[in-house]
């Protein structure tokens, strides 16, 4: 009987480990530095792009045999598209929760040195682009080598905690685990952890979120926070691109994300403060061609353009309308426009 | 008179497999096994430290004392393979390794081995999916990583003489250097087995010879040493007892006959491995002939039919038994 080739040193994934991190760690334990090459040798074909893209749930039994773990330990780690009803926005499964398709960092390996010092494996939430800090340690995630300044990736790895560019004679010279990174203040860390738990432990939702959202699934609440954050970034910088992956990488993202978390914690009462802030910011801006309510609210005028589900769009719109009631003229105009502006760009 | 027994080739092959179970634990074998155990114990001590620093380049690791080297060289037929096989058998029977660990790795060096081939051979021992893929540094790293993560304490390298098969001194130096680094970088303790030619590997690197913790020159039993003579007789008695027990033949009494013992000693130069091979050939001849007993005539036929075993002295000392059917 044909026995598929397998790696001599077996590895078992940690509960919150990413698939890429697990395969890279397992390959490194066996002395292989290119996961792509290993997957090809193990009979999973080869691809020009990201090696993790060719793996799906159906590969779990074979991969489990080859890497020395159980198939059920791998199944939840594959990123497959998921259909969310009543929306055209594309979602994929990540840690068992739906997230926007472009919210996962696919190419850059981001790590928290302090977390790696505690346990040397790549945590899945580090791949979630909106998270710039590690929820475990509060440390800012590191995506580039401090010595050579090159991005850390997945094509070649010498273990998750080493720079693959600073190499001599087959050994990595820069141990990233020794790097000290800036940390979140303690006050921010507790709320940050609560939001991160919406992704990694959706069943254990923190008490800091209002009972108002009790009927909402954790992923939708997270998407509401992200939507508010994106809208705040766009509100402060109307000239910025609307692509989410771009917005997540902007310098202003984290501050606006933290502001969005604080608004969500005291939602819907916080909508008044939010609208006041928006009006103040918009008053000092060159708002271009827009006029009327759109001129006043900017991105908050049409939340359906940013929201992942109709419920989120409705929630933001109704909260804004309560905080800033429509004038008679605006009511007429909304009636004329049907009160709805369809999204023309999915995933944005 | 009994009817000759007729056995199929498969049945004969199955009976021949029983020979693997027969091995005399000679003094030399016990000494080598003990030396291997000591080497393993020493490697085990450094394992924790080894794993802690495995990701770092050698220059950045703390200097650890080199692991021991056990060497057993001797001409063909002196029982090197049996020593290795018995050691692995003992280890398998007496130890329970944690899942996914390989505490002893045994491999055979390829003919005309280079540094890269040495690493590839080790990786074959660990059942790496593709032992040949990679450059020299990457293979060397893979060997080190796998040895550390499999908790390998001892690597047994057989057929070490293959390294000196080529004319190139540079190649010998390369392999000797790789073996030295194997010990210096604490990959695992090492044991080299090979014919006397393998000794030349030490000429290539003087420092490597200093790593040798125990060296054994296997020569088999010597006629002038009573203990070794007695051990040789014990081996033949063991065969005389075990062959009927395992059902290979019904009787092998001839192996206790002083005249036959003396002739086997002369024919095999006192080498235990050669004795095993000779008796195996003789038993095969006996089974093919349908005989129930091992006869001197079968020994004569076995020597005639396997001259390669005795190429340094091709005389058939059983000639006088060629008519004793």
XYZ file of C-alpha atoms in Angstrom:
673
model
C 0.000 0.000 0.000
C 1.271 3.462 -0.886
C 2.175 5.509 2.167
C 2.353 9.248 1.549
C 5.679 10.880 2.429
C 5.675 12.582 5.805
C 7.930 14.740 7.895
C 10.047 12.884 10.475
C 9.452 15.339 13.327
C 5.714 15.496 14.094
C 4.132 18.764 15.235
C 0.801 19.598 16.816
C -0.854 22.982 16.269
C -1.648 25.216 19.224
C -5.350 26.126 19.570
C -4.895 29.733 18.393
C -2.096 29.101 15.907
C -2.452 30.210 12.282
C -2.249 27.629 9.505
C 0.722 29.389 7.913
C 2.447 29.604 11.281
C 1.878 25.922 12.001
C 3.225 24.752 8.645
C 6.222 27.091 8.841
C 6.970 25.948 12.408
C 6.648 22.300 11.457
C 8.908 22.722 8.422
C 11.474 24.505 10.559
C 11.424 21.732 13.167
C 12.379 19.392 10.332
C 15.086 21.728 9.090
C 13.235 22.834 5.952
C 13.219 26.555 5.280
C 10.760 26.693 2.345
C 7.237 25.524 3.152
C 6.399 25.801 -0.539
C 9.051 23.202 -1.380
C 7.893 20.897 1.412
C 4.283 21.019 0.243
C 5.448 20.179 -3.265
C 7.492 17.208 -2.002
C 4.558 16.035 0.066
C 2.431 15.945 -3.080
C 0.356 19.110 -2.795
C 1.510 20.543 -6.122
C 3.156 23.883 -6.583
C 1.936 27.398 -7.183
C 3.425 30.724 -8.069
C 1.518 32.675 -5.446
C 1.057 32.138 -1.748
C 1.487 28.525 -0.749
C -1.287 28.703 1.798
C -3.813 29.531 -0.939
C -3.706 26.010 -2.341
C -4.761 24.394 0.940
C -8.368 23.845 1.906
C -10.471 21.717 4.234
C -10.205 18.711 1.954
C -6.423 18.623 2.463
C -6.794 18.328 6.232
C -6.668 14.481 6.539
C -3.569 14.168 4.336
C -1.807 17.175 5.880
C -2.531 15.853 9.361
C -0.849 12.532 8.528
C 2.129 14.265 6.984
C 2.666 16.781 9.768
C 1.864 14.360 12.585
C -1.362 15.774 14.037
C -5.088 15.018 13.912
C -7.295 16.240 11.022
C -9.739 17.930 13.411
C -6.869 20.056 14.724
C -6.434 21.532 11.250
C -9.975 21.809 9.910
C -10.904 25.184 11.441
C -7.734 26.852 10.242
C -8.373 26.999 6.498
C -9.658 30.245 5.047
C -12.664 29.522 2.882
C -15.268 31.966 1.521
C -18.520 32.104 3.429
C -21.871 33.486 2.286
C -23.516 36.016 4.587
C -27.181 36.519 3.675
C -28.574 39.872 2.524
C -25.238 41.367 1.546
C -23.037 41.443 -1.517
C -19.904 41.891 0.568
C -17.568 38.895 0.381
C -16.571 37.271 3.652
C -14.170 34.452 4.507
C -13.872 32.293 7.589
C -11.083 33.251 9.950
C -10.743 31.536 13.334
C -14.283 30.283 12.727
C -15.753 33.791 12.270
C -16.631 35.577 9.022
C -14.337 38.493 8.226
C -14.050 40.729 5.162
C -12.083 39.069 2.380
C -9.304 41.642 2.425
C -8.920 41.880 6.182
C -6.389 39.059 6.459
C -2.712 39.857 6.084
C -1.584 37.237 3.606
C 1.970 38.090 2.695
C 3.580 39.789 5.679
C 4.376 37.736 8.757
C 3.562 39.949 11.728
C 4.756 38.870 15.138
C 4.879 39.968 18.732
C 8.365 39.294 20.114
C 7.153 39.145 23.720
C 4.450 36.609 22.864
C 7.008 34.502 20.994
C 9.260 34.593 24.039
C 6.365 33.154 26.028
C 5.439 30.504 23.436
C 7.148 30.193 20.089
C 4.259 30.001 17.619
C 2.373 32.382 15.337
C -1.022 33.455 16.732
C -3.818 33.616 14.176
C -5.168 37.051 15.293
C -1.835 38.581 14.270
C -2.956 38.021 10.684
C -6.020 40.210 11.143
C -4.984 43.463 9.491
C -6.991 45.880 11.673
C -5.114 44.629 14.757
C -1.878 46.539 14.989
C -1.108 45.298 18.487
C -0.934 41.855 20.054
C -3.932 41.387 22.323
C -1.944 38.958 24.480
C 0.997 41.201 25.309
C -0.173 44.629 24.192
C 2.920 44.889 22.047
C 2.948 46.535 18.614
C 3.193 43.851 15.955
C 6.472 43.614 14.078
C 6.237 43.036 10.328
C 9.755 43.939 9.233
C 13.236 43.053 10.412
C 14.711 45.861 12.537
C 18.194 45.088 11.146
C 17.607 44.894 7.395
C 14.206 46.628 7.307
C 12.814 44.026 4.910
C 9.315 42.664 5.346
C 8.976 39.303 7.050
C 7.139 36.798 4.886
C 6.025 33.218 4.555
C 7.919 32.083 1.452
C 11.010 31.229 3.447
C 11.206 30.990 7.214
C 13.730 29.931 9.811
C 11.101 29.546 12.445
C 8.530 32.248 13.031
C 10.801 34.303 15.277
C 13.774 34.825 12.955
C 14.438 37.128 10.012
C 14.736 35.085 6.835
C 16.746 37.796 5.064
C 19.620 38.042 7.541
C 21.073 34.590 6.911
C 24.543 33.101 6.808
C 25.416 29.472 6.061
C 21.811 28.387 6.420
C 21.303 30.021 9.821
C 19.238 33.101 10.597
C 21.291 35.730 12.392
C 18.575 38.009 13.762
C 16.444 36.652 16.568
C 13.341 38.831 16.473
C 12.235 37.539 19.865
C 14.768 39.793 21.521
C 13.326 42.978 19.982
C 11.543 45.398 22.317
C 8.376 46.935 20.897
C 6.125 49.811 22.040
C 3.120 48.684 24.057
C -0.482 49.786 24.442
C -1.317 51.691 27.626
C -3.016 49.430 30.202
C -6.308 51.329 29.913
C -6.447 50.682 26.163
C -5.236 47.108 26.459
C -8.276 45.849 28.348
C -10.742 47.127 25.710
C -8.421 46.021 22.925
C -8.416 42.514 24.369
C -12.197 42.538 24.552
C -12.396 43.386 20.834
C -9.760 40.802 19.906
C -11.805 38.223 21.808
C -14.745 38.921 19.469
C -12.592 37.269 16.804
C -10.690 34.610 18.715
C -13.255 33.680 21.400
C -16.642 34.782 20.070
C -18.521 32.773 22.676
C -16.891 34.631 25.600
C -18.001 38.148 24.838
C -16.812 40.782 27.275
C -19.261 42.665 29.526
C -17.922 45.986 28.320
C -20.132 45.780 25.229
C -23.651 47.103 25.847
C -26.634 44.767 26.143
C -27.956 46.632 23.110
C -25.803 44.303 20.943
C -26.768 41.139 22.773
C -28.622 39.703 19.796
C -25.761 40.499 17.417
C -23.213 37.817 16.597
C -19.671 38.687 17.689
C -18.361 38.980 14.128
C -21.064 41.499 13.187
C -20.298 43.615 16.237
C -16.626 43.511 15.240
C -17.549 44.552 11.706
C -19.557 47.461 13.131
C -16.488 48.647 15.058
C -14.291 48.276 11.981
C -16.852 50.126 9.856
C -16.946 52.996 12.351
C -13.140 53.052 12.383
C -12.916 53.139 8.571
C -15.532 55.901 8.399
C -13.645 57.948 10.986
C -10.407 57.610 8.993
C -12.214 58.709 5.847
C -13.835 61.548 7.757
C -10.468 62.885 8.904
C -8.795 62.311 5.560
C -11.391 62.573 2.744
C -8.656 62.284 0.123
C -7.511 58.847 1.255
C -8.217 55.708 -0.742
C -11.323 53.815 0.217
C -9.725 50.343 0.011
C -9.889 48.807 3.432
C -6.471 47.169 3.222
C -5.055 50.639 2.501
C -6.963 52.246 5.354
C -5.780 49.574 7.802
C -2.202 50.333 6.870
C -2.478 54.100 7.371
C -0.839 55.787 10.321
C -4.223 57.104 11.519
C -5.894 53.708 11.604
C -5.106 52.593 15.131
C -6.212 55.856 16.805
C -9.495 55.809 14.884
C -9.967 52.119 15.610
C -9.574 52.801 19.341
C -12.038 55.706 19.028
C -14.489 53.403 17.227
C -14.162 50.856 20.048
C -15.006 53.532 22.603
C -18.053 54.649 20.588
C -19.217 51.042 20.316
C -18.842 50.466 24.060
C -21.377 53.202 24.847
C -23.537 52.767 21.755
C -26.158 54.108 20.930
C -25.756 57.046 23.367
C -22.303 57.789 21.984
C -23.766 58.573 18.553
C -24.358 62.196 19.642
C -20.691 62.655 20.568
C -19.677 60.912 17.368
C -21.793 63.205 15.221
C -20.551 66.308 17.074
C -16.973 65.216 16.406
C -17.743 64.579 12.758
C -19.444 67.957 12.333
C -16.482 69.712 13.956
C -13.954 67.929 11.777
C -15.952 68.432 8.596
C -16.423 72.166 9.344
C -12.676 72.685 9.222
C -12.210 70.740 5.973
C -12.370 71.602 2.341
C -15.324 69.384 1.504
C -15.116 69.758 -2.245
C -18.204 69.365 -4.370
C -20.525 67.947 -1.694
C -23.368 69.940 -0.239
C -26.192 69.695 2.284
C -26.197 66.768 4.695
C -23.412 64.994 2.795
C -21.234 68.081 3.282
C -21.936 67.997 7.031
C -21.497 64.264 7.653
C -19.076 63.065 4.996
C -18.797 59.257 5.134
C -21.498 59.080 7.815
C -23.986 60.315 5.228
C -24.010 56.961 3.465
C -22.935 54.204 5.885
C -24.284 51.484 3.564
C -21.267 52.188 1.357
C -18.953 51.006 4.170
C -21.047 48.577 6.200
C -20.696 44.817 5.799
C -24.347 43.984 6.445
C -27.625 45.939 6.069
C -28.113 45.790 9.851
C -24.858 47.656 10.462
C -25.746 50.250 7.838
C -29.201 50.732 9.328
C -27.818 50.951 12.877
C -25.322 53.679 12.020
C -27.752 55.583 9.835
C -30.544 55.593 12.401
C -28.151 56.593 15.218
C -26.819 59.474 13.133
C -30.353 60.543 12.221
C -31.315 60.555 15.904
C -28.269 62.644 16.791
C -28.723 65.019 13.870
C -32.383 65.075 12.839
C -33.168 65.612 9.188
C -34.429 68.998 8.105
C -37.617 69.129 6.043
C -35.654 69.740 2.875
C -33.347 66.816 3.641
C -36.345 64.572 4.309
C -37.765 65.438 0.921
C -34.445 64.833 -0.763
C -34.050 61.458 0.916
C -37.566 60.507 -0.170
C -36.709 61.517 -3.710
C -33.518 59.418 -3.678
C -35.306 56.489 -2.127
C -33.189 56.812 0.976
C -30.738 54.284 -0.306
C -27.570 54.521 -2.246
C -26.498 51.118 -3.501
C -22.910 50.033 -2.935
C -21.077 49.756 -6.224
C -17.848 48.367 -4.875
C -18.111 45.144 -3.001
C -15.789 44.653 -0.084
C -15.362 48.376 0.529
C 15.118 -43.953 5.655
C 12.992 -40.811 5.686
C 11.528 -39.365 2.532
C 13.425 -36.187 1.550
C 11.412 -33.134 2.478
C 10.444 -30.915 -0.411
C 10.203 -27.226 0.410
C 9.112 -24.403 -1.817
C 11.536 -21.470 -2.329
C 9.269 -19.318 -0.137
C 9.326 -21.868 2.668
C 13.143 -22.024 2.479
C 13.348 -18.239 2.535
C 11.109 -18.170 5.605
C 13.319 -20.674 7.404
C 16.396 -18.657 6.459
C 14.878 -15.666 8.232
C 15.249 -17.556 11.495
C 19.013 -17.015 11.252
C 18.461 -13.381 12.211
C 17.406 -14.527 15.654
C 20.655 -16.369 16.328
C 23.448 -14.191 17.653
C 25.984 -14.822 20.345
C 26.606 -11.877 22.624
C 30.382 -11.979 22.504
C 32.628 -10.040 24.850
C 33.453 -7.555 22.081
C 29.762 -7.055 21.335
C 28.947 -6.436 24.995
C 31.802 -3.952 25.302
C 30.714 -2.037 22.211
C 27.078 -1.986 23.334
C 28.184 -0.616 26.676
C 30.286 2.063 24.999
C 27.302 3.024 22.832
C 25.109 3.278 25.935
C 27.658 5.548 27.634
C 27.850 7.730 24.524
C 24.061 7.987 24.477
C 23.932 8.939 28.144
C 26.424 11.723 27.515
C 24.423 12.969 24.519
C 21.223 12.848 26.579
C 22.784 15.183 29.157
C 23.401 17.882 26.570
C 20.037 17.478 24.840
C 18.181 20.239 26.705
C 20.910 22.762 26.017
C 21.179 21.548 22.428
C 17.476 22.154 21.761
C 17.560 25.553 23.389
C 20.226 26.840 21.010
C 19.355 24.869 17.901
C 17.990 27.869 15.951
C 21.152 29.881 16.407
C 24.194 29.725 14.141
C 27.059 27.740 15.678
C 29.125 30.874 16.256
C 26.431 32.361 18.511
C 25.874 29.233 20.597
C 27.652 28.637 23.867
C 30.572 26.284 23.387
C 29.642 22.848 24.593
C 32.025 19.921 24.970
C 32.005 17.647 21.912
C 29.939 14.495 22.055
C 31.703 11.130 22.104
C 32.688 9.015 19.150
C 32.720 5.223 19.261
C 34.645 3.464 16.530
C 34.553 -0.218 15.621
C 36.599 -1.199 12.600
C 37.404 -4.675 11.418
C 37.559 -6.808 8.294
C 34.475 -8.177 6.640
C 32.775 -10.949 8.579
C 33.854 -9.898 12.054
C 30.281 -9.299 13.134
C 29.873 -5.518 12.768
C 26.424 -5.775 11.232
C 25.362 -8.227 13.940
C 26.597 -5.844 16.620
C 24.508 -3.026 15.131
C 21.467 -5.240 14.550
C 21.616 -6.643 18.085
C 22.012 -3.182 19.573
C 18.994 -1.853 17.695
C 17.046 -4.978 18.649
C 17.919 -4.514 22.332
C 16.993 -0.848 22.177
C 13.651 -1.609 20.563
C 12.866 -4.324 23.077
C 13.995 -2.569 26.227
C 13.107 1.086 25.601
C 9.867 2.864 24.947
C 10.544 6.022 22.995
C 8.122 8.934 23.183
C 5.895 9.261 20.148
C 7.609 10.986 17.230
C 11.110 10.573 18.655
C 14.011 8.597 17.252
C 16.701 8.255 19.868
C 19.005 6.140 17.731
C 19.435 6.739 14.008
C 21.181 4.094 11.969
C 22.327 4.686 8.429
C 24.724 3.338 5.844
C 27.204 5.603 4.123
C 26.863 5.752 0.337
C 29.728 4.653 -1.896
C 32.129 7.514 -2.638
C 30.344 9.604 -0.065
C 30.751 13.357 -0.009
C 29.807 15.739 2.768
C 26.406 16.198 1.115
C 25.913 12.440 0.754
C 26.739 11.974 4.441
C 23.965 14.377 5.401
C 21.623 12.757 2.891
C 22.354 9.316 4.357
C 21.575 10.534 7.862
C 18.294 12.026 6.603
C 17.444 8.687 4.996
C 17.848 7.202 8.450
C 15.294 9.637 9.854
C 12.957 9.000 6.886
C 13.061 12.540 5.582
C 10.689 12.869 2.576
C 13.464 14.027 0.229
C 16.956 13.555 1.703
C 18.831 14.670 -1.407
C 17.241 18.096 -1.838
C 19.171 21.119 -0.627
C 22.557 22.746 -0.622
C 25.353 21.740 1.768
C 24.481 24.319 4.452
C 20.753 23.628 4.262
C 21.271 19.858 4.522
C 23.629 20.311 7.435
C 21.028 22.490 9.175
C 18.296 19.971 8.453
C 20.375 17.177 9.978
C 20.966 19.251 13.094
C 17.347 20.330 13.446
C 15.996 16.830 12.989
C 18.533 15.322 15.371
C 17.598 17.878 18.029
C 13.843 17.621 17.540
C 13.857 13.829 17.331
C 15.926 13.784 20.563
C 18.545 11.729 18.733
C 21.238 10.609 21.121
C 23.262 8.351 18.880
C 23.856 8.083 15.141
C 25.279 4.796 13.940
C 27.106 5.082 10.635
C 27.840 1.781 8.964
C 30.131 1.138 5.975
C 32.366 4.079 6.847
C 35.024 2.710 4.491
C 32.937 4.019 1.588
C 34.193 7.485 2.305
C 37.715 6.517 1.282
C 36.620 4.701 -1.853
C 37.554 7.635 -4.035
C 41.020 8.928 -4.810
C 40.215 12.445 -3.720
C 41.817 13.454 -0.444
C 39.778 16.641 -0.500
C 36.597 14.624 -0.360
C 37.874 12.590 2.597
C 38.729 15.796 4.388
C 35.267 17.189 3.697
C 33.532 14.165 5.170
C 35.914 13.958 8.125
C 35.254 17.628 8.794
C 31.474 17.087 8.573
C 31.769 14.195 11.044
C 33.879 16.309 13.374
C 31.284 19.083 13.256
C 28.629 16.471 13.945
C 30.286 15.975 17.323
C 31.476 19.527 17.963
C 28.061 21.047 17.261
C 26.411 18.467 19.466
C 24.239 16.997 16.732
C 24.404 13.592 18.405
C 26.946 11.075 19.616
C 28.409 9.146 16.720
C 29.415 5.587 16.138
C 31.395 4.536 13.088
C 31.499 0.968 11.829
C 33.513 -0.145 8.839
C 36.307 -2.272 7.464
C 39.950 -1.504 8.194
C 40.055 0.826 5.181
C 37.774 3.199 7.080
C 40.698 3.925 9.383
C 42.051 6.254 6.712
C 39.323 8.761 7.466
C 41.323 9.731 10.534
C 44.354 10.542 8.349
C 42.276 13.247 6.694
C 41.595 15.098 9.931
C 43.869 14.748 12.919
C 41.463 16.506 15.248
C 38.731 14.056 14.427
C 40.715 11.121 15.800
C 40.976 12.920 19.137
C 37.194 12.862 19.474
C 37.297 9.075 19.617
C 36.130 8.017 23.050
C 36.426 4.277 22.448
C 37.974 2.389 19.615
C 37.550 -1.314 18.912
C 39.498 -3.303 16.365
C 37.405 -6.320 15.551
C 39.396 -9.328 14.399
C 37.259 -12.283 15.466
C 38.427 -15.160 17.683
C 42.148 -15.834 17.878
C 43.459 -19.401 18.110
C 45.993 -18.464 20.761
C 43.486 -16.904 23.156
C 41.551 -19.565 25.107
C 38.630 -17.233 26.003
C 38.088 -16.351 22.377
C 38.363 -20.016 21.336
C 35.750 -20.891 23.920
C 33.500 -18.121 22.706
C 33.826 -19.445 19.152
C 32.771 -22.907 20.318
C 29.843 -21.373 22.184
C 28.705 -19.744 18.954
C 28.678 -23.084 17.128
C 26.893 -24.731 20.056
C 24.313 -21.991 19.905
C 23.730 -22.735 16.227
C 23.600 -26.476 16.949
C 20.901 -25.841 19.536
C 18.874 -23.127 17.816
C 18.673 -24.508 14.256
C 16.571 -27.535 15.342
C 14.628 -25.338 17.774
C 13.552 -22.948 15.028
C 12.772 -25.876 12.702
C 15.435 -25.053 10.124
C 16.906 -28.570 10.303
C 16.147 -31.433 12.650
C 19.754 -31.919 13.649
C 22.930 -29.838 13.531
C 24.997 -32.034 15.819
C 28.002 -31.840 13.537
C 28.609 -28.337 14.850
C 29.672 -29.785 18.183
C 32.180 -32.176 16.582
C 35.744 -30.965 17.405
C 36.983 -31.757 13.883
C 34.219 -29.687 12.298
C 34.710 -26.873 14.810
C 38.396 -26.748 13.964
C 37.733 -26.763 10.246
C 35.120 -23.998 10.519
C 37.571 -21.970 12.620
C 40.286 -22.345 9.994
C 37.902 -21.702 7.123
C 36.335 -18.595 8.680
C 39.516 -17.252 10.331
C 37.630 -17.134 13.607
C 35.257 -14.450 12.318
C 31.829 -14.691 13.826
C 29.986 -12.999 10.971
C 31.568 -15.279 8.393
C 30.541 -18.314 10.454
C 26.937 -17.114 10.410
C 27.020 -16.624 6.652
C 28.672 -20.013 6.059
C 26.131 -21.845 8.201
C 23.280 -20.012 6.544
C 24.539 -21.068 3.111
C 25.049 -24.629 4.330
C 21.530 -24.770 5.788
C 20.120 -23.460 2.520
C 21.983 -26.184 0.608
C 20.661 -28.792 3.068
C 17.075 -27.585 2.665
C 17.336 -27.505 -1.121
C 18.589 -31.067 -1.062
C 15.665 -32.113 1.141
C 17.928 -33.081 4.022
C 16.730 -33.171 7.638
C 20.211 -32.737 9.110
C 23.109 -30.450 8.537
C 26.049 -32.502 7.237
C 29.737 -31.709 6.672
C 29.060 -32.233 2.998
C 26.698 -29.252 3.072
C 29.466 -27.138 4.552
C 31.778 -28.184 1.729
C 29.139 -27.286 -0.838
C 28.447 -23.979 0.866
C 32.118 -22.982 0.750
C 32.392 -24.070 -2.878
C 29.308 -22.103 -3.784
C 30.256 -18.905 -1.967
C 33.894 -18.298 -2.712
C 33.441 -14.561 -2.342
C 33.194 -15.061 1.390
C 36.733 -16.348 1.536
C 38.483 -14.406 -1.163
C 41.555 -13.735 1.008
C 42.056 -17.507 1.423
C 40.078 -19.375 -1.238
C 41.040 -22.893 -0.043
C 38.061 -25.113 0.765
C 39.090 -26.763 4.042
C 36.023 -29.038 3.900
C 37.315 -30.878 0.823
C 37.789 -34.073 2.794
C 34.043 -34.107 3.514
C 32.928 -33.828 -0.108
C 31.838 -37.468 -0.241
C 30.283 -37.713 3.233
C 26.606 -37.677 2.300
